[in-house]
Amino acid sequence: MSSPVDQAKNAEKFLADTVHEERLDKLLWTMRMRRDAAARQVPEWEELRTLASEIKEHTLSNLSQYLIQFEARATANGMIVHWARDAHEHNQIVYEILAEQGIDALVKSKSMLTEECELRPFLERRDIRVTETDLGERIQQLDDQPPGHIVGPSIHKTTKDVAVLFSQKYGSDPNNEDAAYLAGVMRENTRPDILKARAGMTGANFVVAETGAIVVATNEGNADLSAHTPPLHICSVGIEKIIPTTESLAVFVRLLTRSATGDAITQYTSTFRGPRKGATMHVILVDNGRSTRLGMKRFWHSLKCIRCAACMNTCPVYRRSGGLSYGSTYMGPIGIIMMPTFELRKYSELPFASTLNGSCTNVCPVKIDIHEQIYAWREVMEENGQIQVVKKDAMRVAGKVLSHPALYQIATATLSTALEVLPHFAIYNRLNAWGKHRDIPEPARETFHEWYRNRRRKTDEVTRL
Amino acid sequence: MQVALMVPCYIDMFYPRVGMATLELLERLGVDVVYPKEQTCCGQPMANSGCYEEARATEEHCARVFGPFDCVVTPSGSCTHHIRNKFTAGADSAEKQNLVRNTYDLVEFLHDVLKIREFPWATFEHKVALHTSCSAIRGLNMASMSERVHDPVFSKPRALLSGVSGIEFVEFERVDECCGFGGTFAATEEAVSARMGYDKLAFMQKASPDCIVSSDMSCLMHLQGCAHRQKQDIPFYHLAEILNGVSL
């Protein structure tokens, strides 16, 4: 059993490097401002959010029916549809498709699902070389790091970081931080892989049941290159990505990019209806814990997520911690409520990496009550004995003092013991956590309670006179 | 009208002046205020940490003490939000339902129940940076939320403070971004919490206010701790103090 990810400690490390922290905070806050501006342009924005939420809830409530409909249509369109119960089954299916044709190299566009399934290491262990074609994802691959953000995987890196990394991996100029130059380096180095690839892989943003179509939204066009150049296209998709109709797709397309980056739409929104002439197209429908989550009364709503990352961009904790601090595939507010469904203990500390300020819930284009779910997860952690012993002990003391007026008054009445109550839940974790970067408030000479008692006594005396 | 005054535990211990200002202000407005002496806390620190078991007795005690009153007022959006929306650790009872229904933050009570807009006894000729807590904004709808771009812009705390003669407000960036207090978050994620506090102060200071005001003292306890550590000596006030006529 793995020990819990210490997000707080990882965040502290990230914060120590002010250059990266300040940059990430500003960059993502700009995204949030761009999102606000884009939403302002759409008068029916809140209605769209409601509609999107209702479509997702309806689809998730009739999931099996829509999946079966999709399978029938996609098959009729000439796709080969697979079902994967979990990550291993998914990876095995991909491997077998490739192995059957003796393919030892794969180009792929960004897919959080393949990150979740840890597909890349699985294939690499079987001598299949994988080239990520999304710039940010490629940067993370070269740096041997998972994505730090679900839309911009390497958003926590500066252009200087990338220049140094590319110089080590590609022999480019370490001092040239020009973004266009760096994108050019990446292009020169990955384009040959794409051109000679015999298999390409993509994820999917939406899957339309009515038409059996797959929809992929990217800005770099790399998904189209990866899917169209080789004669074999494998598409992995989580079962929650399904929507009923092309008409409903319009609602999501309007919301997705505006929420993510503030643009009206991505550069490429591609619909794949079936294989090209002479090519093969496989679709793998992946569960990997989704149907279990669908059965969770308090938490199934997180399946509505369309992966726009608006919740990360607005989250004041994420912006100051960096995505890698969560030690998980999905990070930020949505990651906090999704990850414990995969591994409760490992992600038991994540629900505490939030101030419960609620901004995430307000920006979510499909109206997931994210901060309410974070709150609910804390209770689940408590129910499952996942709260640290020191914290639990401190809470027990606080709970005892605060439920007994006499104890409370004794504890707060004198200057020295007044500090016992607040710092008890402030100090429990690390030595005087409150006081590390902040001054501790000075206890008053007289509590309100004492003041009131004395004042009332005087008033009563006056009345008697 | 009789009102039971709830003084949050941290105000009782660290900021009794805020309790006094609230009491005096309500009495000035002709409200018959009772202070139930057996009160302690609403249980939020424990419940907020997932420790419902530890919160239960405190919550039930709170319901017993305040349940019998028709109206409970507290100078804390955070405690009001907890009682109104998160009071689920203890057993259900008529007293508890009563308390949940009848608890108001001071701002709500003044703005929505008494509908007061003028505070003729108060003058405050200073520039104020007004901070409204996330509990008050997104939990109690006391001010418009920046994410809801099509909603009308409003702020109940500001509407009340505008009734004090001479007061001026400074506008600062990221006005409704969380200050980083977050209850026990302040300790469990102290590094991020403190950075958020420093950032909030920096945005405010850029607008050159004379003081920082909020209707939630818990945010201010955190921000003041950050300010003191940075050797900033800007004063902090609870909204009740300004409305009651404090001078700088």
XYZ file of C-alpha atoms in Angstrom:
713
model
C 0.000 0.000 0.000
C 1.456 3.344 -0.992
C 1.790 6.131 1.550
C -0.321 9.243 0.976
C 0.969 11.925 -1.385
C 2.103 14.867 0.776
C 0.738 17.665 -1.406
C 1.503 20.306 1.233
C 5.164 19.372 1.348
C 5.445 19.207 -2.451
C 3.757 22.599 -2.694
C 6.174 24.051 -0.178
C 9.053 22.953 -2.401
C 7.413 24.483 -5.455
C 6.861 27.744 -3.561
C 10.486 27.973 -2.551
C 11.269 28.666 -6.200
C 9.551 32.041 -6.572
C 10.323 32.428 -10.293
C 8.240 29.411 -11.297
C 5.535 30.008 -8.726
C 4.931 33.643 -9.631
C 4.942 32.865 -13.320
C 2.479 29.995 -13.008
C 0.174 32.043 -10.815
C 0.114 34.974 -13.237
C -0.201 32.838 -16.350
C -3.121 30.828 -15.069
C -4.825 33.856 -13.587
C -4.617 35.377 -17.071
C -6.369 32.236 -18.370
C -9.071 32.764 -15.763
C -9.461 36.409 -16.880
C -9.632 35.288 -20.500
C -12.286 32.768 -19.541
C -14.311 35.532 -17.838
C -14.030 37.749 -20.916
C -15.116 34.908 -23.211
C -18.086 34.049 -20.983
C -19.106 37.714 -20.983
C -19.432 37.527 -24.788
C -22.052 34.796 -24.492
C -25.236 36.180 -22.916
C -26.678 32.690 -22.429
C -23.518 31.417 -20.683
C -25.266 30.271 -17.504
C -28.020 28.580 -19.503
C -25.358 26.751 -21.509
C -23.740 25.535 -18.289
C -27.077 24.281 -17.018
C -27.820 22.587 -20.326
C -24.379 20.963 -20.458
C -24.783 19.697 -16.922
C -28.215 18.269 -17.668
C -27.054 16.565 -20.873
C -24.173 14.946 -18.990
C -26.392 13.855 -16.115
C -28.909 12.404 -18.529
C -26.230 10.572 -20.501
C -24.518 9.213 -17.396
C -27.881 8.050 -16.082
C -28.434 6.101 -19.318
C -24.815 5.264 -19.946
C -25.115 1.628 -21.023
C -27.800 2.446 -23.570
C -25.715 5.202 -25.190
C -22.543 3.117 -25.182
C -24.296 0.281 -26.957
C -25.777 2.725 -29.453
C -22.321 4.156 -30.084
C -20.795 0.728 -30.544
C -23.431 -0.179 -33.169
C -23.023 3.080 -35.112
C -19.238 3.125 -34.929
C -19.068 -0.479 -36.086
C -21.421 0.330 -38.962
C -19.078 3.209 -39.813
C -16.229 0.728 -40.140
C -14.475 1.248 -36.780
C -13.402 -1.660 -34.631
C -14.733 -1.156 -31.096
C -13.050 -2.664 -28.020
C -14.098 -2.618 -24.382
C -11.502 -2.343 -21.622
C -12.458 -2.964 -18.020
C -9.301 -1.408 -16.597
C -5.951 0.163 -17.442
C -4.230 -3.159 -17.959
C -6.865 -4.418 -20.370
C -6.639 -1.135 -22.258
C -2.870 -1.292 -22.535
C -2.986 -4.928 -23.562
C -5.482 -4.172 -26.343
C -3.269 -1.378 -27.701
C -0.233 -3.623 -27.516
C -1.951 -6.511 -29.311
C -3.192 -4.279 -32.127
C 0.379 -3.058 -32.662
C 2.095 -6.418 -32.121
C -0.191 -8.163 -34.591
C 1.188 -5.957 -37.336
C 4.729 -5.960 -36.044
C 4.636 -2.241 -35.296
C 7.354 -0.995 -32.949
C 6.722 2.774 -32.965
C 3.673 4.836 -32.151
C 2.956 8.542 -32.527
C 0.278 9.878 -30.262
C -1.500 13.078 -29.369
C -2.191 14.123 -25.797
C -4.576 11.939 -23.860
C -5.065 12.085 -20.112
C -6.644 8.644 -20.274
C -3.423 7.094 -21.569
C -1.606 8.878 -18.721
C -4.121 7.411 -16.306
C -3.503 3.933 -17.768
C 0.286 4.468 -17.833
C 0.290 3.285 -21.420
C 3.673 4.731 -22.386
C 5.790 2.779 -19.893
C 3.699 -0.324 -20.643
C 4.516 -0.124 -24.352
C 8.131 0.911 -23.807
C 8.692 -2.150 -21.643
C 7.555 -4.144 -24.691
C 9.983 -2.336 -26.999
C 7.480 -0.048 -28.635
C 8.753 3.489 -28.983
C 6.194 6.195 -28.257
C 6.464 9.766 -29.526
C 4.205 12.381 -28.012
C 3.248 14.898 -30.702
C 1.681 17.581 -28.497
C 4.407 20.132 -27.730
C 3.745 20.341 -24.003
C 3.314 16.617 -23.638
C 6.529 16.002 -25.611
C 8.392 18.368 -23.301
C 7.125 16.383 -20.319
C 8.039 13.105 -22.006
C 11.587 14.295 -22.698
C 11.878 15.527 -19.114
C 10.494 12.233 -17.789
C 7.773 14.052 -15.880
C 4.012 13.514 -15.857
C 1.811 16.394 -17.093
C 1.470 19.266 -14.639
C -1.823 20.511 -16.086
C -4.417 18.664 -18.149
C -4.570 21.271 -20.926
C -1.021 22.637 -20.828
C 1.087 19.713 -19.599
C 4.307 21.725 -19.253
C 2.719 25.018 -18.214
C 4.857 25.095 -15.051
C 8.035 25.321 -17.144
C 9.636 28.519 -18.406
C 10.911 28.849 -21.979
C 14.363 28.773 -20.420
C 13.627 25.354 -18.907
C 12.528 24.148 -22.342
C 15.567 25.633 -24.104
C 17.876 23.791 -21.702
C 15.908 20.547 -21.991
C 15.849 20.650 -25.809
C 19.541 21.415 -25.933
C 20.203 18.281 -23.885
C 17.828 16.082 -25.870
C 18.025 17.603 -29.350
C 21.300 19.511 -29.294
C 19.570 22.837 -29.926
C 20.764 26.231 -28.683
C 20.377 26.319 -24.867
C 20.376 30.108 -24.871
C 17.632 30.621 -27.429
C 14.397 30.973 -25.491
C 12.323 32.162 -28.409
C 9.060 30.199 -28.400
C 8.868 29.982 -32.193
C 12.442 28.670 -32.317
C 11.691 26.035 -29.688
C 8.475 24.974 -31.421
C 10.547 24.665 -34.612
C 13.054 22.392 -32.870
C 10.239 20.175 -31.683
C 8.674 20.135 -35.152
C 11.908 19.167 -36.880
C 12.436 16.345 -34.442
C 8.968 14.838 -34.275
C 7.815 15.344 -37.860
C 9.999 12.496 -39.190
C 8.488 10.161 -36.569
C 4.999 11.129 -37.704
C 5.832 10.667 -41.375
C 7.226 7.193 -40.967
C 4.792 6.010 -38.289
C 2.650 2.994 -39.055
C 0.314 3.695 -36.145
C -1.123 6.836 -34.602
C -3.064 7.267 -31.421
C -5.418 9.931 -30.084
C -7.736 10.419 -27.170
C -11.173 11.932 -27.590
C -12.969 14.922 -26.132
C -16.429 13.704 -27.067
C -17.977 10.581 -28.487
C -21.334 10.962 -30.213
C -23.713 8.023 -29.731
C -26.130 9.015 -32.490
C -23.512 9.097 -35.253
C -20.743 6.874 -33.914
C -18.316 9.767 -34.304
C -15.245 10.708 -32.290
C -14.457 14.369 -31.660
C -10.948 15.586 -30.883
C -10.120 19.219 -30.071
C -6.512 20.436 -30.326
C -4.677 23.645 -31.052
C -1.592 22.214 -32.707
C -3.224 19.943 -35.267
C -1.045 17.155 -33.961
C -3.999 14.862 -33.319
C -4.976 15.144 -36.966
C -1.419 14.451 -38.077
C -1.169 11.476 -35.737
C -4.523 10.088 -36.841
C -4.314 10.811 -40.572
C -0.741 10.104 -41.508
C -0.363 6.457 -40.502
C -2.689 3.772 -41.884
C -3.744 2.748 -38.383
C -5.579 4.994 -35.885
C -6.202 3.867 -32.313
C -8.468 6.053 -30.228
C -8.779 5.586 -26.466
C -11.777 7.047 -24.749
C -13.217 6.974 -21.249
C -16.814 5.802 -21.207
C -17.963 9.060 -19.565
C -17.035 11.026 -22.696
C -20.157 9.937 -24.512
C -22.881 12.418 -25.450
C -26.154 11.627 -27.176
C -26.264 13.736 -30.326
C -24.431 16.095 -32.663
C -26.830 18.777 -31.506
C -25.682 18.329 -27.907
C -22.075 18.446 -29.108
C -22.649 22.092 -30.028
C -23.307 22.963 -26.389
C -20.003 21.461 -25.266
C -17.938 22.887 -28.095
C -19.147 26.363 -27.152
C -18.202 25.842 -23.515
C -14.960 23.849 -23.715
C -12.403 26.256 -25.127
C -13.958 29.374 -23.665
C -13.623 27.769 -20.240
C -10.119 26.460 -20.904
C -8.249 29.350 -22.511
C -10.849 31.995 -23.278
C -10.730 31.300 -27.007
C -14.028 30.729 -28.764
C -12.898 27.389 -30.149
C -9.730 25.330 -30.546
C -7.765 25.658 -33.790
C -8.871 22.149 -34.749
C -12.091 20.447 -33.750
C -11.977 17.242 -35.737
C -14.713 14.691 -36.119
C -13.695 11.154 -37.047
C -16.587 9.184 -38.456
C -14.656 6.128 -39.536
C -11.393 4.918 -41.090
C -10.065 6.522 -44.257
C -10.066 4.381 -47.373
C -7.507 1.650 -46.881
C -6.903 2.554 -43.239
C -7.998 0.947 -39.977
C -9.524 2.642 -36.970
C -9.856 1.142 -33.506
C -11.805 2.668 -30.624
C -11.181 1.456 -27.084
C -13.926 2.263 -24.592
C -12.303 2.309 -21.171
C -13.967 1.936 -17.799
C -11.031 1.860 -15.356
C -13.073 2.687 -12.268
C -15.652 4.889 -13.946
C -18.628 2.604 -13.447
C -17.663 2.216 -9.789
C -17.609 5.999 -9.459
C -20.945 6.202 -11.238
C -22.331 4.121 -8.379
C -21.078 6.563 -5.733
C -24.036 8.609 -4.636
C -21.973 11.587 -3.481
C -19.279 11.543 -6.147
C -20.660 10.402 -9.513
C -21.010 14.028 -10.638
C -17.279 14.272 -11.234
C -17.875 12.073 -14.313
C -19.442 15.102 -16.005
C -15.967 16.651 -16.354
C -14.986 17.697 -19.898
C -11.311 18.325 -18.945
C -11.184 22.072 -19.596
C -8.990 22.811 -16.542
C -10.916 25.990 -15.683
C -11.021 24.768 -12.066
C -7.223 24.524 -11.987
C -6.740 27.938 -13.521
C -8.952 29.617 -10.960
C -7.757 27.587 -7.970
C -5.547 29.771 -5.741
C -4.005 26.661 -4.200
C -3.205 24.987 -7.528
C -1.671 28.177 -8.927
C 0.700 28.339 -5.975
C 1.436 24.618 -5.698
C 1.969 23.525 -9.281
C 0.264 20.506 -10.795
C 3.020 18.034 -9.974
C 2.513 18.602 -6.227
C -0.657 16.488 -6.341
C 1.346 13.427 -7.414
C -1.568 12.289 -9.538
C -2.821 12.033 -13.121
C -5.570 14.596 -12.574
C -4.653 17.534 -10.391
C -6.177 20.673 -8.912
C -9.781 20.734 -7.704
C -11.087 18.123 -10.161
C -8.111 15.885 -9.370
C -8.863 16.117 -5.659
C -12.339 14.670 -6.177
C -11.400 12.108 -8.833
C -8.154 10.616 -7.550
C -9.450 9.084 -4.297
C -11.809 6.926 -6.389
C -8.705 5.313 -7.872
C -6.719 4.865 -4.650
C -8.175 6.063 -1.384
C -5.102 5.945 0.816
C -2.622 7.317 -1.686
C -4.779 10.380 -2.330
C -6.210 10.720 1.188
C -4.468 14.064 1.829
C -5.633 15.723 -1.390
C -9.061 16.816 -0.092
C -7.233 18.981 2.437
C -5.369 20.885 -0.295
C -8.261 23.320 -0.611
C -9.632 26.356 1.195
C -13.154 25.388 0.040
C -13.482 28.860 -1.468
C -15.845 27.620 -4.194
C -14.388 29.423 -7.209
C -13.853 26.087 -8.989
C -17.541 25.241 -8.768
C -18.460 28.605 -10.263
C -16.239 28.266 -13.318
C -17.012 24.604 -14.043
C -18.771 24.536 -17.439
C -20.733 21.406 -16.495
C -21.589 22.613 -12.990
C -19.800 19.977 -10.936
C -20.167 20.992 -7.288
C -16.417 20.556 -6.895
C -15.842 22.276 -3.550
C -18.824 20.520 -1.979
C -17.363 17.214 -3.101
C -13.973 18.148 -1.651
C -15.710 18.800 1.670
C -17.534 15.464 1.424
C -14.290 13.620 0.647
C -12.819 14.903 3.928
C -15.590 13.132 5.759
C -14.986 9.960 3.750
C -11.302 10.077 4.715
C -12.338 10.386 8.347
C -14.800 7.481 8.046
C -12.073 5.352 6.529
C -9.519 6.158 9.194
C -7.351 8.175 6.818
C -6.964 11.250 9.037
C -3.509 11.589 10.536
C -3.335 10.575 14.186
C -1.868 13.907 15.361
C -4.619 15.835 13.649
C -7.289 13.506 14.954
C -5.922 13.881 18.505
C -5.886 17.664 18.265
C -9.460 17.643 17.001
C -10.482 15.369 19.858
C -9.038 17.846 22.379
C -10.654 20.799 20.609
C -13.953 18.912 20.406
C -13.870 18.204 24.116
C -12.999 21.742 25.181
C -15.446 23.348 22.778
C -18.387 21.203 23.816
C -18.007 21.962 27.547
C -18.606 25.614 28.467
C -16.778 25.287 31.770
C -13.669 23.808 30.172
C -13.869 26.360 27.387
C -14.035 29.250 29.824
C -11.115 27.965 31.849
C -9.088 27.414 28.702
C -9.757 30.885 27.361
C -9.762 32.856 30.617
C -6.067 33.165 31.222
C -3.487 34.555 28.906
C -1.294 31.482 28.843
C -3.995 28.899 28.269
C -5.887 31.007 25.755
C -3.268 30.053 23.233
C -4.036 26.398 23.837
C -7.224 26.289 21.832
C -6.362 28.002 18.569
C -2.824 26.754 18.239
C -4.040 23.316 19.173
C -5.575 23.018 15.796
C -2.938 25.248 14.285
C 0.140 23.568 15.655
C -0.735 19.891 15.489
C 0.868 19.016 12.196
C 4.305 20.503 12.070
C 5.834 22.484 14.865
C 3.890 25.734 15.043
C 2.691 25.676 11.440
C 0.782 28.911 11.911
C 3.796 30.818 13.145
C 6.208 29.835 10.411
C 5.205 32.644 8.077
C 2.681 34.522 10.220
C 2.530 36.097 13.634
C 0.222 34.465 16.143
C -2.602 36.746 17.282
C -2.199 38.027 20.794
C -4.812 36.769 23.209
C -6.872 39.619 24.637
C -6.381 40.635 28.264
C -10.031 39.923 28.805
C -12.170 37.621 26.649
C -15.490 38.900 25.385
C -17.145 36.510 27.779
C -15.352 38.014 30.802
C -15.958 41.548 29.623
C -19.656 40.857 29.221
C -19.925 39.271 32.657
C -18.205 42.237 34.326
C -20.158 44.798 32.350
C -23.477 43.132 33.066
C -22.666 42.932 36.764
C -22.064 46.677 36.766
C -25.227 47.355 34.758
C -27.234 45.208 37.156
C -25.805 47.147 40.130
C -26.749 50.431 38.470
C -30.268 49.135 37.914
C -30.587 48.166 41.592
C -29.596 51.675 42.700
C -36.920 42.361 18.711
C -34.807 39.953 20.755
C -31.595 38.625 19.318
C -29.132 36.104 20.714
C -25.566 37.196 20.089
C -23.180 34.455 19.036
C -19.549 35.415 19.542
C -17.281 33.021 17.614
C -14.575 31.357 19.720
C -11.660 33.160 18.003
C -13.373 36.534 18.458
C -14.019 35.755 22.115
C -10.342 34.931 22.676
C -8.459 37.253 20.361
C -10.798 40.029 19.253
C -13.277 40.746 22.072
C -13.511 44.340 20.759
C -15.370 42.947 17.730
C -17.915 41.267 20.000
C -18.292 44.526 21.950
C -18.766 46.561 18.767
C -21.392 44.124 17.519
C -23.261 44.233 20.813
C -23.143 48.030 21.057
C -24.151 48.471 17.431
C -27.173 46.203 17.781
C -28.207 47.964 21.005
C -27.837 51.342 19.329
C -30.291 50.094 16.710
C -32.788 49.269 19.415
C -32.305 45.526 19.346
C -32.765 43.626 22.608
C -29.566 41.567 22.686
C -29.025 38.516 24.901
C -25.653 36.852 25.234
C -26.100 33.188 26.175
C -23.233 32.534 28.578
C -22.978 28.803 27.894
C -21.914 29.316 24.263
C -18.578 28.016 22.962
C -18.212 27.324 19.221
C -20.192 26.006 16.239
C -17.843 23.079 15.648
C -16.572 24.220 12.281
C -12.838 23.663 12.965
C -13.445 19.969 13.531
C -16.125 19.380 10.864
C -14.106 21.298 8.288
C -11.279 18.813 8.892
C -13.534 15.848 8.240
C -13.670 15.072 11.976
C -17.442 14.819 12.343
C -17.174 12.590 15.376
C -15.181 15.277 17.190
C -17.538 18.018 15.998
C -20.743 16.316 17.118
C -20.808 17.283 20.809
C -19.859 20.895 20.088
C -22.502 21.198 17.393
C -25.181 19.672 19.618
C -24.146 21.992 22.437
C -24.424 24.962 20.088
C -27.924 23.860 19.025
C -28.993 23.488 22.676
C -27.722 26.952 23.607
C -29.067 28.852 20.606
C -31.972 26.648 19.473
C -34.547 28.371 21.736
C -34.014 31.810 20.149
C -36.012 33.227 17.264
C -33.030 35.088 15.903
C -29.302 34.470 16.291
C -26.763 36.998 15.002
C -23.020 36.496 14.710
C -20.320 38.759 13.252
C -18.939 35.916 11.104
C -19.898 34.795 7.616
C -17.846 31.684 8.091
C -19.730 30.489 11.202
C -23.080 31.463 9.650
C -22.255 29.496 6.502
C -21.264 26.515 8.599
C -24.440 26.574 10.679
C -26.737 27.226 7.749
C -25.199 24.875 5.204
C -22.909 22.379 6.932
C -24.519 21.588 10.272
C -24.664 17.829 9.846
C -22.274 16.385 12.441
C -24.775 16.217 15.294
C -28.151 14.585 15.740
C -31.108 16.238 14.118
C -33.437 18.041 16.515
C -36.062 20.773 16.577
C -33.513 23.046 18.289
C -30.992 22.453 15.543
C -33.480 23.099 12.760
C -34.470 26.276 14.531
C -30.869 27.427 14.790
C -30.111 26.596 11.157
C -33.142 28.596 10.060
C -32.617 31.567 12.373
C -28.897 32.297 12.206
C -27.735 35.437 10.417
C -24.403 36.963 9.777
C -24.352 40.515 11.155
C -24.221 41.922 7.618
C -27.292 39.963 6.543
C -29.129 40.949 9.701
C -28.455 44.643 9.218
C -28.867 44.647 5.439
C -31.740 42.195 4.891
C -33.659 41.989 8.171
C -33.391 45.468 9.705
C -32.693 47.020 6.282
C -30.421 49.678 7.777
C -28.458 51.860 5.359
C -27.436 54.851 7.511
C -25.067 54.919 10.477
C -25.249 58.598 11.433
C -23.108 58.198 14.581
C -20.182 56.906 12.590
C -17.620 58.889 10.625
C -14.631 57.267 9.033
C -12.657 59.528 6.740
C -10.269 56.914 5.499
C -9.551 54.732 2.508
C -10.670 51.164 3.086
C -9.618 47.944 1.359
C -12.685 45.754 1.849
C -12.169 42.002 1.953
C -15.203 39.740 1.879
C -14.713 36.096 2.816
C -15.399 33.206 0.466
C -17.989 31.878 2.944
C -19.782 35.213 2.765
C -19.533 35.545 -1.020
C -19.967 32.039 -2.344
C -21.576 30.459 0.712
C -24.039 33.186 1.743
C -24.354 35.223 -1.454
C -23.464 38.433 0.393
C -21.674 39.834 -2.648
C -21.546 39.061 -6.357
C -19.023 36.458 -7.491
C -16.455 37.417 -10.115
C -16.877 34.071 -11.905
C -20.575 34.737 -12.514
C -19.928 37.358 -15.145
C -23.554 38.000 -16.062
C -24.838 38.537 -12.523
C -25.435 42.080 -11.294
C -22.550 43.440 -9.226
C -23.387 44.016 -5.563
C -21.888 43.814 -2.090
C -23.914 43.909 1.097
C -20.907 44.722 3.318
C -20.013 47.616 1.033
C -23.598 48.832 0.922
C -23.595 48.996 4.732
C -20.179 50.648 5.015
C -21.276 53.230 2.440
C -23.678 54.472 5.106
C -20.717 55.717 7.167
C -19.833 59.296 6.320
C -16.416 60.010 4.865
C -15.556 56.419 4.006
C -13.750 55.727 0.740
C -13.070 52.375 -0.888
C -9.943 51.449 -2.805
C -10.240 48.977 -5.668
C -7.659 46.225 -5.878
C -6.867 43.292 -8.165
C -8.382 39.814 -7.669
C -10.876 41.255 -5.224
C -12.651 37.976 -4.453
C -9.714 35.587 -4.615
C -9.417 33.587 -1.399
C -7.027 35.100 1.180
C -5.699 31.656 2.091
C -7.047 31.256 5.610
C -9.377 28.321 4.967
C -9.724 27.202 8.606
C -7.376 24.355 9.440
C -5.975 24.754 5.913
C -3.951 27.621 7.408
C -1.994 25.029 9.364
C -2.100 21.925 7.181
C -0.984 23.849 4.079
C 0.825 26.640 5.851
C 3.202 27.479 2.996
C 0.476 27.918 0.371
C -1.797 29.605 2.897
C 0.848 32.176 3.828
C 1.713 32.864 0.187
C -1.930 33.504 -0.575
C -2.054 35.883 2.384
C 1.081 37.748 1.283
C -0.310 38.013 -2.249
C -3.660 39.314 -1.011
C -1.879 41.959 1.086
C 0.307 42.970 -1.853
C -2.735 43.502 -4.108
C -4.382 45.581 -1.414
C -1.272 47.605 -0.597
C -0.849 48.525 -4.255
C -4.090 50.489 -3.916
C -2.739 52.380 -0.845
C -5.553 51.859 1.666
C -5.428 53.356 5.181
C -6.802 50.141 6.652
C -8.170 46.710 5.828
C -11.760 45.865 6.716
C -13.753 42.648 6.593
C -16.920 41.166 8.022
C -14.924 38.009 8.757
C -12.311 38.297 11.482
C -10.833 34.869 10.707
C -9.551 36.098 7.327
C -8.182 39.170 9.086
C -6.482 37.107 11.799
C -4.562 35.367 9.020
C -3.878 38.526 6.997
C -2.819 40.459 10.083
C -0.439 37.634 11.029
C 1.064 37.871 7.537
C 1.269 41.684 7.687
C 2.953 41.702 11.097
C 5.518 39.188 9.948
C 6.300 41.500 7.030
C 6.530 44.493 9.414
C 3.540 46.202 7.845
C 1.642 48.207 10.425
C -1.603 48.754 8.540
C -4.637 48.543 10.852
C -7.321 45.860 10.512
C -10.968 46.354 11.468
C -14.066 44.262 11.559
C -16.963 45.885 9.733
C -18.923 46.067 13.016
C -16.279 48.375 14.488
C -16.558 50.821 11.579
C -20.351 50.791 11.646
C -20.260 51.331 15.394
C -18.145 54.447 14.933
C -14.554 53.467 15.653
C -11.902 56.043 14.844
C -8.579 55.148 13.228
